[in-house]
Coordinates of C-alpha atoms in Angstrom, one line a residue:
M1302 CA 55.2 88.6 22.2
N1303 CA 57.7 87.2 19.7
R1304 CA 57.9 88.0 16.0
R1305 CA 56.1 84.9 14.8
T1306 CA 53.1 85.5 17.0
F1307 CA 53.0 89.1 16.0
L1308 CA 53.1 88.3 12.3
K1309 CA 50.2 85.8 12.6
T1310 CA 48.0 88.3 14.5
S1311 CA 48.9 91.2 12.3
C1312 CA 48.1 89.5 9.1
Y1313 CA 45.0 87.6 10.1
G1314 CA 43.8 89.0 13.4
T1315 CA 44.3 92.6 14.2
A1316 CA 44.2 94.4 11.0
G1317 CA 44.5 97.8 12.7
L1318 CA 47.9 96.9 14.0
A1319 CA 49.2 95.6 10.7
L1320 CA 47.8 98.1 8.3
G1321 CA 46.7 101.1 10.3
S1322 CA 43.2 102.5 10.0
L1323 CA 42.3 102.4 6.3
S1324 CA 39.2 104.4 7.0
S1325 CA 41.3 107.3 8.0
M1326 CA 42.7 107.5 4.4
S1327 CA 40.0 109.4 2.6
P1328 CA 41.5 109.5 -1.0
A1329 CA 40.5 106.6 -3.2
A1330 CA 43.1 104.1 -4.3
D1331 CA 44.9 105.2 -7.4
I1332 CA 46.1 102.2 -9.3
D1333 CA 48.2 104.3 -11.7
R1334 CA 50.3 105.7 -8.9
P1335 CA 53.6 103.9 -8.2
N1336 CA 54.4 102.2 -4.9
L1337 CA 57.5 103.3 -3.0
I1338 CA 60.0 101.2 -1.1
Y1339 CA 62.7 103.3 0.6
V1340 CA 65.6 101.2 2.0
F1341 CA 68.4 102.7 3.8
A1342 CA 71.4 101.4 5.7
D1343 CA 73.0 103.0 8.7
Q1344 CA 76.6 104.1 8.3
L1345 CA 77.2 102.6 4.9
G1346 CA 79.5 104.9 2.9
V1347 CA 79.4 104.6 -0.9
N1348 CA 83.1 104.0 -0.8
H1349 CA 82.5 100.6 0.8
C1350 CA 80.1 99.4 -2.0
S1351 CA 81.6 97.3 -4.8
Y1352 CA 79.7 99.0 -7.6
A1353 CA 81.1 102.5 -6.7
K1354 CA 84.3 103.6 -8.3
Y1355 CA 86.4 106.7 -7.8
W1356 CA 87.2 109.0 -10.7
N1357 CA 90.2 106.9 -11.9
G1358 CA 88.0 103.8 -12.2
T1359 CA 89.2 102.0 -9.1
N1360 CA 87.6 100.9 -5.9
Y1361 CA 88.2 102.8 -2.7
H1362 CA 90.8 101.3 -0.5
N1363 CA 89.7 97.8 0.8
A1364 CA 86.4 98.0 -1.2
Q1365 CA 87.7 95.4 -3.6
H1366 CA 86.6 93.0 -0.8
A1367 CA 83.0 94.2 -0.7
H1368 CA 80.6 91.5 -1.6
T1369 CA 77.4 93.4 -2.6
P1370 CA 76.1 91.6 -5.8
N1371 CA 72.5 92.6 -5.2
I1372 CA 73.3 96.3 -4.6
D1373 CA 75.7 96.2 -7.6
N1374 CA 73.1 94.8 -9.9
F1375 CA 70.5 97.2 -8.6
A1376 CA 72.8 100.1 -9.4
S1377 CA 72.6 99.2 -13.1
Q1378 CA 68.8 98.9 -13.2
G1379 CA 68.0 102.6 -12.7
I1380 CA 69.9 105.7 -11.9
N1381 CA 73.1 105.9 -9.8
F1382 CA 73.6 109.4 -8.3
K1383 CA 77.4 109.0 -7.8
N1384 CA 77.9 112.4 -6.2
C1385 CA 75.2 112.1 -3.5
V1386 CA 76.0 113.4 0.0
S1387 CA 74.4 113.6 3.4
N1388 CA 73.8 117.2 4.3
M1389 CA 74.7 116.5 7.9
P1390 CA 76.4 113.1 8.2
V1391 CA 74.8 112.1 11.5
C1392 CA 71.9 109.7 12.1
S1393 CA 69.1 111.9 13.4
A1394 CA 70.0 114.9 11.3
Y1395 CA 69.8 112.8 8.1
R1396 CA 66.4 111.4 9.1
A1397 CA 65.0 114.8 9.9
S1398 CA 66.2 116.2 6.5
L1399 CA 64.9 113.2 4.7
F1400 CA 61.4 113.5 6.1
T1401 CA 61.1 117.3 5.9
G1402 CA 63.2 118.2 2.9
K1403 CA 64.8 120.9 5.0
Y1404 CA 68.3 121.6 6.2
T1405 CA 69.4 120.8 9.8
T1406 CA 69.2 124.4 11.1
T1407 CA 65.7 124.7 9.7
N1408 CA 64.3 121.5 11.1
G1409 CA 66.2 121.9 14.4
M1410 CA 67.7 118.4 14.6
V1411 CA 71.1 119.8 15.4
I1412 CA 72.5 116.8 17.3
N1413 CA 71.4 113.3 18.0
E1414 CA 69.1 112.3 20.8
L1415 CA 66.6 115.1 20.4
R1416 CA 62.8 114.8 20.0
M1417 CA 61.9 116.3 16.7
N1418 CA 59.2 119.0 16.5
P1419 CA 56.3 117.2 14.7
Y1420 CA 54.8 120.3 13.2
H1421 CA 56.6 120.1 9.9
E1422 CA 54.8 118.9 6.7
C1423 CA 56.7 115.6 6.3
L1424 CA 57.0 112.9 3.7
G1425 CA 54.7 110.6 5.7
H1426 CA 51.9 113.3 5.9
V1427 CA 52.0 113.8 2.1
L1428 CA 51.9 110.0 1.5
T1429 CA 49.0 109.4 3.9
R1430 CA 47.0 112.3 2.5
G1431 CA 47.7 111.0 -1.0
G1432 CA 46.0 107.8 -0.2
Y1433 CA 49.1 105.7 0.4
N1434 CA 49.1 102.8 2.8
T1435 CA 52.3 103.4 4.8
A1436 CA 54.7 101.1 6.6
Y1437 CA 57.8 102.0 8.7
I1438 CA 60.2 99.2 9.8
G1439 CA 63.4 99.6 11.8
K1440 CA 65.3 102.5 13.4
W1441 CA 63.6 105.8 13.8
H1442 CA 65.9 108.0 16.0
L1443 CA 63.7 111.1 16.0
Y1444 CA 61.8 110.7 19.3
A1445 CA 63.8 110.0 22.5
N1446 CA 64.7 113.3 24.3
Q1447 CA 67.4 111.7 26.5
L1448 CA 71.1 111.0 25.9
G1449 CA 71.5 107.3 26.4
N1450 CA 69.2 104.9 28.2
H1451 CA 68.1 103.6 24.8
Y1452 CA 66.5 100.4 25.9
D1453 CA 64.0 102.1 28.2
P1454 CA 60.6 101.7 26.5
N1455 CA 59.8 105.3 27.3
N1456 CA 62.6 106.2 24.9
S1457 CA 62.4 103.4 22.4
F1458 CA 58.6 103.3 21.8
V1459 CA 57.2 106.0 19.5
P1460 CA 53.4 106.3 20.3
R1461 CA 50.9 106.5 17.5
G1462 CA 50.1 110.1 16.7
E1463 CA 52.0 113.2 15.7
H1464 CA 55.5 112.0 16.5
R1465 CA 55.3 109.3 13.8
L1466 CA 55.3 112.2 11.3
G1467 CA 52.5 111.0 9.2
F1468 CA 53.4 107.3 9.0
N1469 CA 50.0 106.3 10.1
G1470 CA 50.0 102.7 8.9
F1471 CA 52.0 99.7 9.9
W1472 CA 54.7 100.4 12.5
A1473 CA 57.4 98.0 13.6
A1474 CA 60.1 100.3 14.8
Y1475 CA 62.3 101.5 17.7
N1476 CA 63.9 104.8 18.4
F1477 CA 67.6 103.6 18.7
H1478 CA 69.7 100.6 19.3
H1479 CA 72.5 98.7 17.5
D1480 CA 72.5 95.3 19.1
Y1481 CA 71.4 92.9 16.4
Y1482 CA 70.9 89.7 18.5
G1483 CA 69.1 88.7 21.6
D1484 CA 67.1 90.8 24.1
H1485 CA 68.2 94.1 22.7
A1486 CA 67.1 93.3 19.1
Y1487 CA 63.5 94.3 19.3
Y1488 CA 60.8 96.7 18.0
H1489 CA 57.5 98.1 19.1
T1490 CA 54.1 98.4 17.4
E1491 CA 51.4 100.0 19.4
S1492 CA 52.6 99.7 22.9
K1493 CA 55.7 99.8 25.0
D1494 CA 55.9 96.0 24.9
K1495 CA 59.1 94.8 23.2
I1496 CA 58.7 92.3 20.3
R1497 CA 61.8 90.3 19.9
F1498 CA 62.9 88.5 16.8
G1499 CA 63.6 85.2 18.5
E1500 CA 66.5 83.1 19.4
G1501 CA 69.3 83.2 16.9
V1502 CA 67.4 85.6 14.5
Y1503 CA 69.6 88.4 13.1
E1504 CA 67.8 91.7 13.3
P1505 CA 68.2 92.6 9.5
D1506 CA 66.9 89.2 8.6
G1507 CA 63.9 89.6 10.9
Q1508 CA 63.2 93.1 9.6
T1509 CA 63.3 91.9 6.0
D1510 CA 60.9 89.1 6.9
L1511 CA 58.6 91.7 8.4
A1512 CA 58.8 93.8 5.2
I1513 CA 58.0 90.9 2.9
D1514 CA 55.2 89.6 5.2
W1515 CA 53.7 93.1 5.3
L1516 CA 53.7 93.3 1.5
K1517 CA 51.8 90.0 1.5
C1518 CA 49.3 91.2 4.1
R1519 CA 48.8 94.5 2.3
A1520 CA 48.0 92.7 -1.0
Q1521 CA 45.3 90.7 0.9
K1522 CA 43.7 93.6 2.7
S1523 CA 44.0 96.8 0.7
S1524 CA 44.0 98.1 -2.9
L1525 CA 45.7 101.3 -1.9
P1526 CA 49.2 102.0 -3.3
F1527 CA 51.8 101.5 -0.6
S1528 CA 54.9 103.2 0.7
M1529 CA 57.4 101.4 2.9
V1530 CA 60.5 102.7 4.7
L1531 CA 62.9 99.9 5.7
S1532 CA 65.6 101.4 8.0
Y1533 CA 68.3 98.9 8.7
G1534 CA 70.7 99.3 11.6
T1535 CA 73.7 97.7 10.0
P1536 CA 76.5 98.2 9.3
H1537 CA 76.6 100.6 12.2
A1538 CA 78.9 99.8 15.2
P1539 CA 79.4 98.0 17.6
W1540 CA 81.7 95.9 15.5
N1541 CA 82.3 92.8 17.5
T1542 CA 82.0 89.2 16.3
G1543 CA 79.0 88.5 18.4
N1544 CA 77.0 91.2 16.5
V1545 CA 77.2 89.5 13.0
P1546 CA 76.3 86.0 11.8
P1547 CA 79.4 83.8 11.8
E1548 CA 78.9 82.6 8.3
Y1549 CA 79.3 86.2 7.1
M1550 CA 82.2 86.8 9.4
D1551 CA 83.9 83.7 8.0
M1552 CA 83.9 85.3 4.5
F1553 CA 86.2 88.0 5.7
A1554 CA 88.2 86.4 8.4
D1555 CA 91.4 86.1 6.4
K1556 CA 91.0 89.3 4.4
S1557 CA 93.7 91.9 4.7
M1558 CA 92.2 95.4 5.3
P1559 CA 95.0 97.8 6.2
N1560 CA 94.6 101.5 6.9
P1561 CA 93.9 103.7 3.8
P1562 CA 96.4 106.2 2.4
N1563 CA 94.8 109.1 4.4
Y1564 CA 95.0 107.3 7.7
E1565 CA 96.4 109.6 10.4
P1566 CA 97.9 108.2 13.7
E1567 CA 96.8 111.2 15.7
N1568 CA 93.2 112.3 16.4
D1569 CA 91.8 115.3 14.4
E1570 CA 92.3 117.8 17.1
P1571 CA 90.7 120.3 17.8
Y1572 CA 88.0 119.4 15.3
S1573 CA 86.9 115.9 16.4
D1574 CA 84.5 115.4 19.2
S1575 CA 84.7 112.3 21.6
W1576 CA 82.6 110.2 19.1
A1577 CA 85.2 110.8 16.4
D1578 CA 88.4 110.3 18.5
L1579 CA 90.1 107.0 18.2
S1580 CA 91.5 105.4 21.4
P1581 CA 94.7 103.3 21.2
N1582 CA 92.6 100.2 21.5
A1583 CA 90.3 101.3 18.7
R1584 CA 93.3 101.9 16.5
A1585 CA 94.7 98.5 17.2
H1586 CA 91.5 96.8 16.1
L1587 CA 90.6 98.9 13.0
E1588 CA 91.4 96.1 10.6
Q1589 CA 89.1 93.7 12.4
R1590 CA 86.4 96.3 12.7
R1591 CA 86.5 96.7 8.9
R1592 CA 86.1 92.9 8.4
I1593 CA 83.0 92.9 10.6
Y1594 CA 81.7 96.0 8.8
Y1595 CA 82.0 94.3 5.5
A1596 CA 80.4 91.1 6.9
M1597 CA 77.4 93.2 8.1
T1598 CA 77.2 94.8 4.7
T1599 CA 77.2 91.4 2.9
N1600 CA 74.3 90.3 5.0
L1601 CA 72.5 93.6 4.3
D1602 CA 73.0 93.0 0.6
W1603 CA 71.6 89.5 0.9
N1604 CA 68.5 90.9 2.6
F1605 CA 68.0 93.6 0.1
G1606 CA 68.2 90.9 -2.6
R1607 CA 65.5 88.9 -0.8
L1608 CA 63.2 91.9 -0.9
L1609 CA 63.9 92.6 -4.6
D1610 CA 63.2 88.9 -5.4
Y1611 CA 59.8 89.1 -3.7
L1612 CA 58.9 92.2 -5.7
E1613 CA 59.7 90.3 -8.9
E1614 CA 57.8 87.1 -7.8
S1615 CA 54.7 89.0 -6.7
G1616 CA 54.5 91.2 -9.8
L1617 CA 55.0 94.4 -7.8
A1618 CA 58.3 95.3 -9.2
D1619 CA 57.1 97.1 -12.4
N1620 CA 55.1 99.7 -10.6
T1621 CA 57.3 100.2 -7.5
I1622 CA 59.9 102.8 -7.1
V1623 CA 62.7 101.3 -5.1
V1624 CA 65.4 103.5 -3.4
F1625 CA 68.6 102.2 -1.9
T1626 CA 70.7 104.6 0.2
S1627 CA 72.3 105.3 3.6
D1628 CA 72.3 108.1 6.2
H1629 CA 76.1 108.6 6.2
G1630 CA 79.4 106.8 6.0
E1631 CA 82.2 105.8 8.3
M1632 CA 85.8 107.2 8.7
F1633 CA 87.7 104.1 10.1
G1634 CA 90.8 106.2 10.8
S1635 CA 90.9 108.4 7.7
H1636 CA 92.1 111.9 8.7
G1637 CA 92.5 110.6 12.2
R1638 CA 88.8 110.1 12.8
E1639 CA 86.2 107.4 13.3
A1640 CA 82.5 107.5 12.9
K1641 CA 80.8 110.4 10.9
N1642 CA 80.0 114.0 11.6
T1643 CA 82.4 115.4 9.1
F1644 CA 82.5 116.7 5.5
Y1645 CA 85.3 114.3 4.4
E1646 CA 84.3 111.9 1.6
E1647 CA 84.3 108.8 3.8
A1648 CA 81.5 110.2 6.0
A1649 CA 79.6 112.4 3.6
R1650 CA 79.2 110.4 0.4
I1651 CA 76.4 107.9 0.4
P1652 CA 74.8 105.6 -2.2
F1653 CA 71.6 106.9 -3.8
L1654 CA 70.1 104.5 -6.3
V1655 CA 66.6 104.7 -7.7
R1656 CA 64.8 102.1 -9.8
W1657 CA 61.4 102.3 -11.5
P1658 CA 61.2 100.0 -14.5
E1659 CA 60.5 101.8 -17.8
K1660 CA 60.0 105.1 -16.0
V1661 CA 63.6 105.6 -14.8
P1662 CA 65.9 104.5 -17.6
A1663 CA 68.3 101.7 -16.6
G1664 CA 72.1 102.2 -16.6
Q1665 CA 72.1 105.9 -15.8
V1666 CA 75.0 107.5 -13.8
S1667 CA 74.4 111.1 -12.8
D1668 CA 77.0 113.4 -11.3
A1669 CA 74.3 115.9 -10.1
C1670 CA 75.1 117.3 -6.7
I1671 CA 72.1 115.7 -5.0
S1672 CA 71.8 115.6 -1.2
T1673 CA 69.4 114.6 1.5
V1674 CA 67.1 117.6 1.2
D1675 CA 66.5 116.8 -2.4
F1676 CA 65.2 113.2 -1.9
M1677 CA 61.7 114.1 -0.7
P1678 CA 60.7 116.6 -3.5
T1679 CA 62.3 114.3 -6.1
L1680 CA 60.4 111.2 -5.0
L1681 CA 57.1 113.1 -4.4
D1682 CA 57.2 114.5 -7.9
L1683 CA 57.9 111.0 -9.4
M1684 CA 54.8 109.8 -7.5
K1685 CA 52.7 112.8 -8.7
L1686 CA 52.2 114.0 -5.2
P1687 CA 52.4 117.6 -4.1
I1688 CA 55.7 119.0 -2.8
P1689 CA 55.2 121.0 0.5
S1690 CA 55.9 124.7 -0.1
R1691 CA 58.5 125.0 2.6
V1692 CA 60.8 122.3 1.3
E1693 CA 64.3 123.6 0.8
G1694 CA 65.6 120.8 -1.4
Q1695 CA 65.3 120.7 -5.2
N1696 CA 63.1 118.4 -7.3
L1697 CA 65.4 116.3 -9.5
S1698 CA 62.8 113.9 -10.8
H1699 CA 63.6 115.0 -14.4
I1700 CA 67.1 113.6 -14.0
C1701 CA 65.7 110.3 -12.8
K1702 CA 63.6 110.2 -15.9
G1703 CA 66.6 110.9 -18.1
E1704 CA 65.6 114.4 -19.0
S1705 CA 67.6 117.6 -18.9
G1706 CA 66.9 120.4 -16.6
A1707 CA 68.0 122.4 -13.6
E1708 CA 70.2 120.8 -11.0
P1709 CA 72.0 122.1 -7.9
E1710 CA 75.4 123.9 -8.5
F1711 CA 76.6 122.3 -5.3
A1712 CA 75.6 120.5 -2.1
F1713 CA 75.6 122.4 1.1
L1714 CA 76.7 120.5 4.3
Q1715 CA 76.4 121.5 7.9
N1716 CA 77.5 120.4 11.3
T1717 CA 76.1 122.1 14.4
G1718 CA 77.8 120.4 17.3
A1719 CA 79.2 117.3 18.8
C1720 CA 77.5 114.1 17.7
A1721 CA 74.9 113.9 20.6
A1722 CA 76.1 116.4 23.2
W1723 CA 75.7 120.2 23.7
Q1724 CA 79.4 120.9 23.2
N1725 CA 80.9 123.8 21.4
G1726 CA 83.9 123.9 19.1
Y1727 CA 83.0 121.3 16.5
E1728 CA 80.7 123.3 14.2
W1729 CA 81.6 123.7 10.5
R1730 CA 79.9 124.4 7.1
A1731 CA 80.9 123.1 3.7
V1732 CA 79.9 123.0 0.0
R1733 CA 80.7 120.3 -2.5
D1734 CA 80.4 120.8 -6.2
K1735 CA 81.3 118.2 -8.9
Q1736 CA 85.0 118.6 -8.3
Y1737 CA 85.8 120.4 -5.1
T1738 CA 85.0 120.4 -1.4
Y1739 CA 85.3 123.6 0.5
A1740 CA 84.9 123.6 4.3
R1741 CA 85.3 126.1 7.1
Y1742 CA 85.4 125.4 10.9
R1743 CA 83.7 127.9 13.2
V1744 CA 86.1 127.5 16.1
D1745 CA 89.1 129.0 14.4
G1746 CA 88.0 129.9 10.9
A1747 CA 90.3 127.2 9.4
E1748 CA 89.6 126.6 5.7
L1749 CA 90.0 123.5 3.6
L1750 CA 89.8 123.0 -0.1
F1751 CA 90.1 119.6 -1.8
D1752 CA 90.1 118.6 -5.5
N1753 CA 88.1 115.4 -5.2
L1754 CA 88.7 114.3 -8.8
N1755 CA 92.5 114.4 -8.6
D1756 CA 92.8 113.8 -4.8
P1757 CA 90.0 111.4 -3.9
Y1758 CA 91.5 110.8 -0.4
Q1759 CA 91.6 114.5 0.2
M1760 CA 95.2 114.6 1.4
N1761 CA 96.2 117.9 -0.2
N1762 CA 94.6 121.0 1.3
L1763 CA 94.6 123.7 -1.4
A1764 CA 93.1 126.5 0.7
S1765 CA 96.4 128.4 1.0
D1766 CA 97.6 127.7 -2.6
P1767 CA 97.5 130.9 -4.6
A1768 CA 96.7 128.9 -7.8
Y1769 CA 93.3 128.0 -6.2
S1770 CA 92.4 131.4 -4.7
S1771 CA 89.7 132.1 -7.1
K1772 CA 88.1 128.7 -6.6
L1773 CA 88.3 129.2 -2.8
S1774 CA 86.7 132.6 -3.1
E1775 CA 84.0 131.3 -5.4
L1776 CA 83.0 128.4 -3.1
K1777 CA 83.2 130.5 0.0
T1778 CA 80.8 133.1 -1.5
K1779 CA 78.4 130.3 -2.6
M1780 CA 78.4 128.8 0.9
E1781 CA 77.8 132.2 2.6
N1782 CA 75.0 133.0 0.1
K1783 CA 73.4 129.6 0.8
M1784 CA 73.6 130.1 4.5
A1785 CA 71.9 133.5 4.2
S1786 CA 69.1 132.1 2.1
I1787 CA 68.1 129.6 4.9
S1788 CA 68.9 131.9 7.8
D1789 CA 71.8 129.8 8.9
E1790 CA 74.0 132.0 11.1
N1791 CA 76.5 129.2 12.1
Q1792 CA 76.0 129.6 15.8
Q1793 CA 77.8 127.5 18.4
C1794 CA 76.2 124.4 19.6
T1795 CA 74.8 125.6 22.9
W1796 CA 73.1 128.5 21.2
Y1797 CA 70.8 126.0 19.4
R1798 CA 70.1 124.3 22.8
D1799 CA 69.1 127.7 24.3
H1800 CA 67.1 128.9 21.3
F1801 CA 65.7 125.8 19.5
T1802 CA 64.8 123.6 22.4
D1803 CA 62.8 123.7 25.7
G1804 CA 66.0 122.8 27.6
N1805 CA 64.9 119.2 27.8
R1806 CA 66.0 118.1 24.4
N1807 CA 62.6 118.7 22.8
I1808 CA 62.9 120.8 19.6
L1809 CA 60.5 123.8 19.6
R1810 CA 61.7 125.7 16.5
G1811 CA 64.4 126.1 13.9
S1812 CA 66.1 129.0 12.3
R1813 CA 63.1 129.8 10.1
G1814 CA 60.5 129.3 12.8

């Protein structure tokens, strides 16, 4: 089946495929409740967005080339949480924390390519119980319990039921892939059959078409409020010219994108795993990779703009909360690393923009230390839905509404192993307040302290400077207290394999049961 055939049948033929079983949603429609559209990119660091400025008012290195007019305009229409970070800057860990409101060691998603334990009370469960018609489009990355072999339908198809974590409505998703054209650009609905986007269709374009068409179908078939998650794969690697539309690549073909000031010619040994190590060939092509990354981001911005335009045209915008964010960033050679999985700014800081006309005042910029675990309780409270009792994040809805109130003193960050392998030696913990980042590696106890306001590229480690000993001690104590409060014992990676899983990459428990 191709996408066009699927859209026709889902809108007008098989309503159960397109909208889920409405009869299973017992609460009555509540027209006063806002809709929710949660859009997130994969591997888009805030430092690569044009709207985002560092503390001296300038763009991050190379970001002057970013072409993100829709995201930039959107950032001014609600609240921009400029200090937002991903609690564990890795794909699956972010998603698990997003849907549970719990830290990595609690939800158990300690590396990629694990099957998440479905017995958490998740965002999708609350939405469905609250009478929301749900939709999930794009990358999932919480189901396959095998390292690699991503295109096998046994790994890429998530069957209807508990492993969809409460997203009981429309489903057009896949567990994991990052090929955006051709046979490998596909999704599943209710079977292992792969639905492809068609010849020459770029995956983010097709996913945005699905999102807009679903909104049109929903308006025809249901009066329930809706919640949609749109999980784009871009601008995640592979960064080759065949993985991005040529018209976007042409925009950046002659742009100079040299290495940033904190580029290191040697890998970050012994702290970087094989996903973070740069080969000589990768180093030789970093500039071209950045061009492709920015080309992908420009296309993503265009698609986000199309979605926003439809909300305006359809009259849905006024009562729809729209979030734009990402799961983590990309290092591109900073500190001798590529990819993510580290506390450095390039990987950890992400956009988090929230718009709800007249309810979330426009033009706000908050420096609150918000992080992934806070998203779920904040959004649920905005929607007047109950926050599960075991959520570990903090409700910051009052900040969204322009009101004063409690906020986190710092964000707590974790890393519990190599990106997707049971390998010891790469574990760390960190805290980040409004000015400083403190981090400590497990393998040798090495400590790092950075003043992010005055040293945005984190090139000057202050951990051994006597002038900063009290700040070091303060953040170290806060980090250790936070770890104790969530039963995080900072074990080595294989300990989590032996105690959290069944030995076959299925998560059985976390640090708190």
